[in-house]
Each structure stands twice: as C-alpha cells, then as structure tokens.
mmCIF file of C-alpha atoms in Angstrom:
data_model
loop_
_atom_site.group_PDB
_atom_site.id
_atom_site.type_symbol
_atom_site.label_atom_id
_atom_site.label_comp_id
_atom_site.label_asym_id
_atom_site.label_seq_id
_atom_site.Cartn_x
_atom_site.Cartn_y
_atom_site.Cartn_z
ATOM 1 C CA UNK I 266 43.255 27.042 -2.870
ATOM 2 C CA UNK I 267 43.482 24.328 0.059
ATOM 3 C CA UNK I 268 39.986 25.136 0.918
ATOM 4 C CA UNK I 269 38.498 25.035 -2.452
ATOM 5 C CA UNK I 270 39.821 21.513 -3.070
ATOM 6 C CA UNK I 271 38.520 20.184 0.071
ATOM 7 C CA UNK I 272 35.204 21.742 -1.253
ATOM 8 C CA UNK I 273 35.277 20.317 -4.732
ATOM 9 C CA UNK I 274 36.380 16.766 -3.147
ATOM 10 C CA UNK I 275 33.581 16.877 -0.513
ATOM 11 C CA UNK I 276 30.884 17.529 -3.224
ATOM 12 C CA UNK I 277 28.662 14.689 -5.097
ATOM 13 C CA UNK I 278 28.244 15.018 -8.834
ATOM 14 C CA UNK I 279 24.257 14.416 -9.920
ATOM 15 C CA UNK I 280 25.287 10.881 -11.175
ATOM 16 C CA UNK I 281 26.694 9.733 -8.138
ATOM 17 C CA UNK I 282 23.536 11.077 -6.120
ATOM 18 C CA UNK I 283 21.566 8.867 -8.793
ATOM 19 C CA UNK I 284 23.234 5.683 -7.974
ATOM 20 C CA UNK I 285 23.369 5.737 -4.651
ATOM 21 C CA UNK I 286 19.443 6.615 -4.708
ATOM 22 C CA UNK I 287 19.443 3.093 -7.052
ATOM 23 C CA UNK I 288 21.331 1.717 -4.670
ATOM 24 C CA UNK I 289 18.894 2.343 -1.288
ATOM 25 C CA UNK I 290 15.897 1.860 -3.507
ATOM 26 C CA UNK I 291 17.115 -1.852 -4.171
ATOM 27 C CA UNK I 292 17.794 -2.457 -0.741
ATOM 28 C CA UNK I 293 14.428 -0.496 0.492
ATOM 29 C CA UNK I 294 12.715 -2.753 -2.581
ATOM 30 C CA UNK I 295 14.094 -5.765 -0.859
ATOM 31 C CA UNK I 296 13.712 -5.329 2.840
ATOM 32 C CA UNK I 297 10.180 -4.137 3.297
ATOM 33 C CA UNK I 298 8.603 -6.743 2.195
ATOM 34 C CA UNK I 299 10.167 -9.216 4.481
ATOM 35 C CA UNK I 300 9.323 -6.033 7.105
ATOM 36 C CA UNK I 301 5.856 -5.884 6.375
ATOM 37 C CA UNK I 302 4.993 -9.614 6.644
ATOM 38 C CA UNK I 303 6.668 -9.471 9.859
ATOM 39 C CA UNK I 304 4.672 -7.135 11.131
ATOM 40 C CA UNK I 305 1.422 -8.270 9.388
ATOM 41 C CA UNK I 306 2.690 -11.683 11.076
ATOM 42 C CA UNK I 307 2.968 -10.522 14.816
ATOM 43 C CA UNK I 308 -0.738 -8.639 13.837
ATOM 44 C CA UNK I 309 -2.170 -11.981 13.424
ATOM 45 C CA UNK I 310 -0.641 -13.999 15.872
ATOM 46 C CA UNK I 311 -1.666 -10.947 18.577
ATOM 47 C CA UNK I 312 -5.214 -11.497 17.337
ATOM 48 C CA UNK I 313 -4.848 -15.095 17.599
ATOM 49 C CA UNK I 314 -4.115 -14.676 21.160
ATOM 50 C CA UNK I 315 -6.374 -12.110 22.107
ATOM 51 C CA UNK I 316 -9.614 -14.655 21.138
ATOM 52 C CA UNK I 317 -7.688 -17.514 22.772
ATOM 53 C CA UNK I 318 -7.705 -15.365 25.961
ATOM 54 C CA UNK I 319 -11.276 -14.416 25.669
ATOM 55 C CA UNK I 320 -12.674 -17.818 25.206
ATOM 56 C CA UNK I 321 -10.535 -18.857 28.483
ATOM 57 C CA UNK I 322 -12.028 -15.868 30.215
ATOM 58 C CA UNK I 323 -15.466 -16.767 29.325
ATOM 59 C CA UNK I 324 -15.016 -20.766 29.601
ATOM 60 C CA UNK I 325 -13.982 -19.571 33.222
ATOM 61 C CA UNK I 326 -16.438 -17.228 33.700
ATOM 62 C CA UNK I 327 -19.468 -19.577 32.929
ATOM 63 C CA UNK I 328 -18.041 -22.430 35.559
ATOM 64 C CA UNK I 329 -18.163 -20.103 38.338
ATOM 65 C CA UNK I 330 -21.269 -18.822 37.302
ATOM 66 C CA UNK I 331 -23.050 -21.748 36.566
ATOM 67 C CA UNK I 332 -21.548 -23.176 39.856
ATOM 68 C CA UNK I 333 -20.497 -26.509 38.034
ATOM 69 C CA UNK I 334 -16.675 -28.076 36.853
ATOM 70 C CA UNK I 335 -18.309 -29.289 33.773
ATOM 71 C CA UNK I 336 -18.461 -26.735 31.023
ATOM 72 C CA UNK I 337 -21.319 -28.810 29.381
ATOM 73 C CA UNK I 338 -23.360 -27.765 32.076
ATOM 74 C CA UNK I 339 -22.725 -24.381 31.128
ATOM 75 C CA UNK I 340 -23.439 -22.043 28.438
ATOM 76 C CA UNK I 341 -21.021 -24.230 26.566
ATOM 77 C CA UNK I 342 -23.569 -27.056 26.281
ATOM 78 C CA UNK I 343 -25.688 -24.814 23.976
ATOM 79 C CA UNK I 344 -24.310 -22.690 21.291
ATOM 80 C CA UNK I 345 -27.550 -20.907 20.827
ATOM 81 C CA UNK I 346 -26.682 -19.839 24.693
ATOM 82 C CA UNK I 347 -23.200 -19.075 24.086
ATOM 83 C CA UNK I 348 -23.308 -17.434 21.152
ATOM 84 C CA UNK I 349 -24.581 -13.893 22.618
ATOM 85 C CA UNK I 350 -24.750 -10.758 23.702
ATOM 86 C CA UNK I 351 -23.989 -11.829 27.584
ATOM 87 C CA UNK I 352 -20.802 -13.139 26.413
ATOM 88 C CA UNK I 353 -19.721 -11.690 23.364
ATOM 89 C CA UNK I 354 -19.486 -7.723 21.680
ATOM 90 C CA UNK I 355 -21.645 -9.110 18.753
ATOM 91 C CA UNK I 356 -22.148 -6.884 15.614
ATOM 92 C CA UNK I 357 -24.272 -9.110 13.579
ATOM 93 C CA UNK I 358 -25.674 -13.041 14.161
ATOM 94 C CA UNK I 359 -25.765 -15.188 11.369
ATOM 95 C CA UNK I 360 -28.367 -17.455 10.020
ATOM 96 C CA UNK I 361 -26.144 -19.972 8.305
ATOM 97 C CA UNK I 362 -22.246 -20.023 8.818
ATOM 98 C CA UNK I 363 -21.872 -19.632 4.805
ATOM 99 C CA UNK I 364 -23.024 -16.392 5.373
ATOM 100 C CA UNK I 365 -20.288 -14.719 6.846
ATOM 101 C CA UNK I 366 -17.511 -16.674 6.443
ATOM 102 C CA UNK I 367 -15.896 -16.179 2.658
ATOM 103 C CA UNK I 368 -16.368 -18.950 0.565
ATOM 104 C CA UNK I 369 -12.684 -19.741 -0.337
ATOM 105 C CA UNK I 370 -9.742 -19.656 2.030
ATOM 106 C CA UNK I 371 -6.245 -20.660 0.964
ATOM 107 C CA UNK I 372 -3.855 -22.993 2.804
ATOM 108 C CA UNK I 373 -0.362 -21.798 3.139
ATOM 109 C CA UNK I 374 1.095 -24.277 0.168
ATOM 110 C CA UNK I 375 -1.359 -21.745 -1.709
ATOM 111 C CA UNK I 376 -4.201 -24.599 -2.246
ATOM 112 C CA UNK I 377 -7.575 -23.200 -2.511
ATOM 113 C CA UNK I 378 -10.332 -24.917 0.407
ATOM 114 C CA UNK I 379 -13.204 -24.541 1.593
ATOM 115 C CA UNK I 380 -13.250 -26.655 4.773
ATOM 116 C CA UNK I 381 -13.844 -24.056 7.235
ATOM 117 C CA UNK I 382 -16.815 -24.025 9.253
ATOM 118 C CA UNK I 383 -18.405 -27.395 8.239
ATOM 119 C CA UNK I 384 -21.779 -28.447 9.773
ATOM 120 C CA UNK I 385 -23.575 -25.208 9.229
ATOM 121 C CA UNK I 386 -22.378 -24.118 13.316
ATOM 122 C CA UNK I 387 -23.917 -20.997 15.367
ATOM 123 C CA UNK I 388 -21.879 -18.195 13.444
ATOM 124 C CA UNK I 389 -21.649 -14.533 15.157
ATOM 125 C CA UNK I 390 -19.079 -11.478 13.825
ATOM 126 C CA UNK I 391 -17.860 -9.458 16.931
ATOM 127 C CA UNK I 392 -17.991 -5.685 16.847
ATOM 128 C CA UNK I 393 -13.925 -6.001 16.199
ATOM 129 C CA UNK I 394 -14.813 -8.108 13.574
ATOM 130 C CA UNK I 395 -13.700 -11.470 13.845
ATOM 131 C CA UNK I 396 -16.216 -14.143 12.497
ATOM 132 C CA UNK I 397 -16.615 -16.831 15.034
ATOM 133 C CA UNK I 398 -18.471 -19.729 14.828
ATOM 134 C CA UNK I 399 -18.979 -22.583 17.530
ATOM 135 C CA UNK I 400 -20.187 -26.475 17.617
ATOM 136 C CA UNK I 401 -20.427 -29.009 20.557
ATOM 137 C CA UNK I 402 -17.696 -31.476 19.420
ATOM 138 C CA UNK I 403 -17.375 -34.315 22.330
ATOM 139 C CA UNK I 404 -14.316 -36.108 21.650
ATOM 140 C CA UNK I 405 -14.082 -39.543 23.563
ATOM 141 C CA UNK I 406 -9.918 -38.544 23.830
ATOM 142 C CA UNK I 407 -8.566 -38.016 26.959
ATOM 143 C CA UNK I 408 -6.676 -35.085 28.287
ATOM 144 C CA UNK I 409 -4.768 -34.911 31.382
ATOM 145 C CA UNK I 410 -4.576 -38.281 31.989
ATOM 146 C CA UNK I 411 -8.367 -38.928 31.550
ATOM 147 C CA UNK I 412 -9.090 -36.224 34.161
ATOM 148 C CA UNK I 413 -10.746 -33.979 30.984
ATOM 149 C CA UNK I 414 -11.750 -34.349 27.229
ATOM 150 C CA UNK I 415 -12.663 -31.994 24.093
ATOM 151 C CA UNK I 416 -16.487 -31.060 24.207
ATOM 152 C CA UNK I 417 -16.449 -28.250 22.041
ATOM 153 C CA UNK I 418 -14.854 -26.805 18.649
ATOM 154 C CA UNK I 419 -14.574 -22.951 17.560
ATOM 155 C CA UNK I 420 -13.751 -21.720 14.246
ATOM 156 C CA UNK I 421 -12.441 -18.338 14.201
ATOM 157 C CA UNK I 422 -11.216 -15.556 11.803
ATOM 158 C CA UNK I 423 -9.432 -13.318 13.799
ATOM 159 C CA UNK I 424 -9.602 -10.557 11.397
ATOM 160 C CA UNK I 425 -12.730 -11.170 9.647
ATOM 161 C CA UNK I 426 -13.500 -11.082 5.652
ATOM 162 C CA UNK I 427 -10.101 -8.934 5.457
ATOM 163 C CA UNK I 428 -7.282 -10.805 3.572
ATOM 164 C CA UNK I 429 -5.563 -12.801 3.673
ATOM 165 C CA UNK I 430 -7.760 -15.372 4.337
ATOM 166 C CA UNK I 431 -5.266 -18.130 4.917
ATOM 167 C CA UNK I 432 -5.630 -21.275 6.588
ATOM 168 C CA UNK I 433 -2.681 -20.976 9.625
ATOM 169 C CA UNK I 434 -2.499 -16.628 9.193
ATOM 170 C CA UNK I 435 -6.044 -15.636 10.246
ATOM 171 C CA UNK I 436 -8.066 -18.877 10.498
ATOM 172 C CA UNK I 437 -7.843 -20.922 13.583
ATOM 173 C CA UNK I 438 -9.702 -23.823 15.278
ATOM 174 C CA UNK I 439 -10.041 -23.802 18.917
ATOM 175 C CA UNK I 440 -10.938 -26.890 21.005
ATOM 176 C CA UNK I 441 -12.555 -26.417 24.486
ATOM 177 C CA UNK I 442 -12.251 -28.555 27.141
ATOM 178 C CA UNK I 443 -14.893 -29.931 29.697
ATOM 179 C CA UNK I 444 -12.749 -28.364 32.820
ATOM 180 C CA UNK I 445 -12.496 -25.064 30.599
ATOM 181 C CA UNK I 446 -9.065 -25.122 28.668
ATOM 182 C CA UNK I 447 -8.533 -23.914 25.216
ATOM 183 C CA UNK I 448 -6.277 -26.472 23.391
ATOM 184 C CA UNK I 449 -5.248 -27.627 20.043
ATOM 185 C CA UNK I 450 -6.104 -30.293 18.301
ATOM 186 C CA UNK I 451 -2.839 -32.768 19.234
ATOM 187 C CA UNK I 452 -3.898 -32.200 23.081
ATOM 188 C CA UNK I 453 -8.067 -32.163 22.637
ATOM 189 C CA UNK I 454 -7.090 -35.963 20.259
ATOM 190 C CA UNK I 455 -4.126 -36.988 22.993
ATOM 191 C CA UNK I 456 -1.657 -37.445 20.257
ATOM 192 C CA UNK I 457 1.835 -36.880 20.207
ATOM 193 C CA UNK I 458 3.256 -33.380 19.465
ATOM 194 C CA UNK I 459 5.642 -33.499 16.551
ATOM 195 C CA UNK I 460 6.771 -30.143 15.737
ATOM 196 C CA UNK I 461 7.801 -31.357 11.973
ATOM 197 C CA UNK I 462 4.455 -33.116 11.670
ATOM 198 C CA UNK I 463 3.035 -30.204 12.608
ATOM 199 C CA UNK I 464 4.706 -27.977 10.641
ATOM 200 C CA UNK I 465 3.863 -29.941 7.161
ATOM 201 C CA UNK I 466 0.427 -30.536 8.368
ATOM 202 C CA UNK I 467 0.362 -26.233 8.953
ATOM 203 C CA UNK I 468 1.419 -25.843 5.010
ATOM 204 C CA UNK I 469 -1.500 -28.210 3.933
ATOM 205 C CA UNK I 470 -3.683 -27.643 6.835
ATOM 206 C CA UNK I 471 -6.578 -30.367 5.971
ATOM 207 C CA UNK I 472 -7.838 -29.823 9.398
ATOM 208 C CA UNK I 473 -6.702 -26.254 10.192
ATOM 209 C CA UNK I 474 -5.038 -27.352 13.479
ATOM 210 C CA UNK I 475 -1.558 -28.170 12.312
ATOM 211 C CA UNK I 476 -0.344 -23.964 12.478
ATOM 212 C CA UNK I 477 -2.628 -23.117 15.496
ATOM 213 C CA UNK I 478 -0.194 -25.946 17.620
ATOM 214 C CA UNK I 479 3.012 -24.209 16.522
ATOM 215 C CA UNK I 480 1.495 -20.872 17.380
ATOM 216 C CA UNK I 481 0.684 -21.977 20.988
ATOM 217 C CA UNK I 482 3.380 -23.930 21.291
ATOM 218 C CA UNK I 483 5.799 -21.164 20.480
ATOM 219 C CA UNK I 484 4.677 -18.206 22.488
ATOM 220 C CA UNK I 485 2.357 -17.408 19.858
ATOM 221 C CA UNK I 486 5.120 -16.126 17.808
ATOM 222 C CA UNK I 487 4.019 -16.887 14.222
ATOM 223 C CA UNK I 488 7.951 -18.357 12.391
ATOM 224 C CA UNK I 489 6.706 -20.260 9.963
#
C-alpha cells in the first residue's frame, strides 16, 4: 500500500504536464529572442573587428612596402590601387558604388536612409562578402597632437546585402590615418568623445560614425 501511494503521488496527471509545457514555452517564447540578438550582436561586432584589423594590416603593410611614413604615398593615395586583388580576396569590382550596396539602410531609431556610400567611391565585395567601398578624404583635423590627420574614408558592410542592413549593426565608416591608424570619426575630426553624444548620434546615425565610436571604444562589444 505504502509503495503504491508514493507511486500515485510521484506521478503527473496529462493536465499538469500541459501547463508546465505552457509554462517553459512562455519563458522559451521570451528568452530567445533577447538570446538571439545577442548572439547576432557579438556576430556583427566580430565582423566589425575583423575588417578593422585587416585595413590596419594592410595600412601597415603598404608603409613598409612602399618604404614611406605617409600612407598617401602609398596604395592609399589611389583607390583604383588599393582597391585590388594584391590587397584584398575580391569576388566582384563594381562600376558604381549603387551597384552593390542596397539602396535603403535603416538607422537604429528605425528611420529609413540612404546616406551610405556618397560620392560614387571605388566599391569592391570580398569573397566573404562584405561590400567595401573607399575614398581619399583629407581632413585638415589633427590627430595626435598634429603629428597625423584623416586622409582617407571606408564604408563597409561587414556582412554584405544580408539583413539587417542597419546603420550602427552591419554598416560602419572607417577613417584612415596618414601614419596608418584606423579611427573613428571623433579622433580623425579631433573632437571630444562624449559617450552620451555618441550614443544618440548611434540611434540617428546622420553620419554613420556615432555607433562605430562606442564599438571601438568598448572592446568592440556591441551594448547598445
């Protein structure tokens, strides 16, 4: 008898099975979304800092190459030089920078723009498939105490036409330096860092610099 009891009391009936399946499915229905923009978060901030690292290596590269500490007397100085196959994996060059970027890219406060690669710049995809695009952009700003200064500008895409195609998720700009650093926009314009400013200026992103600062700025760990 004592062991049939413990039996009976041990046992779930069908209904309570049902509700606690309810009950993980609202929790499940709740938690992995917030898991799966983490992780699509960390995917993009990895990619962001994979293309950062390459355009350092290259940047590098091409002054010891090229025997010079100017980087406009490099590769750099031309993006019809830069833009190939003895730097980059390409997979296709493009003839006009509409051509492979999308035509509409959102900002994070949801707005819809289109300011993304403006000027018609040299526009390659890499075999990974990031669009990249690059202009000479001399900026009369000093960095480093008027030792350097912005020459160049890269628009990148770090995961191609894919989604989500937000402004501060997969598109970044990239400033390059005349000594060979890759910098944001508040050190390539030698303005004060503000990381509130920033953070406002990453939801509207006029000038797609605003979320790229945070990102470097933070270990490229995307929080926001």
């Amino acid at each position: 008898m004592l062991k049939r009891f413990f039996h009976k009391k041990l046992a779930f009936t069908l209904t309570e099975l049902l509700i606690a399946l309810t009950i993980i499915g609202a929790i499940a229905g709740m938690s992995i979304p917030n898991l799966m923009e983490g992780i699509h978060k960390r995917t993009m901030a990895a990619q962001a800092k994979n293309i950062y690292n390459s355009l350092q290596e290259i940047a590098r590269e091409q002054l010891s190459v090229k025997k010079t500490k100017n980087l406009l007397d490099t590769d750099f100085g031309d993006p019809s030089k830069l833009l190939t196959d003895d730097n980059f994996h390409i997979a296709r060059k493009c003839n006009t920078a509409n051509e492979c970027w999308n035509q509409q890219y959102k900002t994070l406060s949801n707005k819809t723009s289109t300011r993304i690669a403006e000027g018609n710049p040299k526009t390659i995809i890499l075999k990974n498939g990031q669009i990249l695009s690059y202009q000479q952009s001399i900026l009369e700003y000093k960095i480093d105490g008027g030792k350097d200064r912005a020459i160049g500008l890269f628009y990148v895409d770090v995961n191609g036409t894919e989604k989500p195609n937000i402004i501060g998720r997969d598109v970044f700009w990239f400033y390059i330096s005349e000594k060979g650093k890759v910098v944001d926009q508040y050190t390539a314009t030698n303005t004060f860092y503000s990381r509130s400013q920033a953070l406002a200026n990453c939801k509207t992103e006029s000038t797609i610099t605003g979320c790229l600062s945070l990102l470097m700025r933070n270990n490229w760990v995307m929080d926001y």
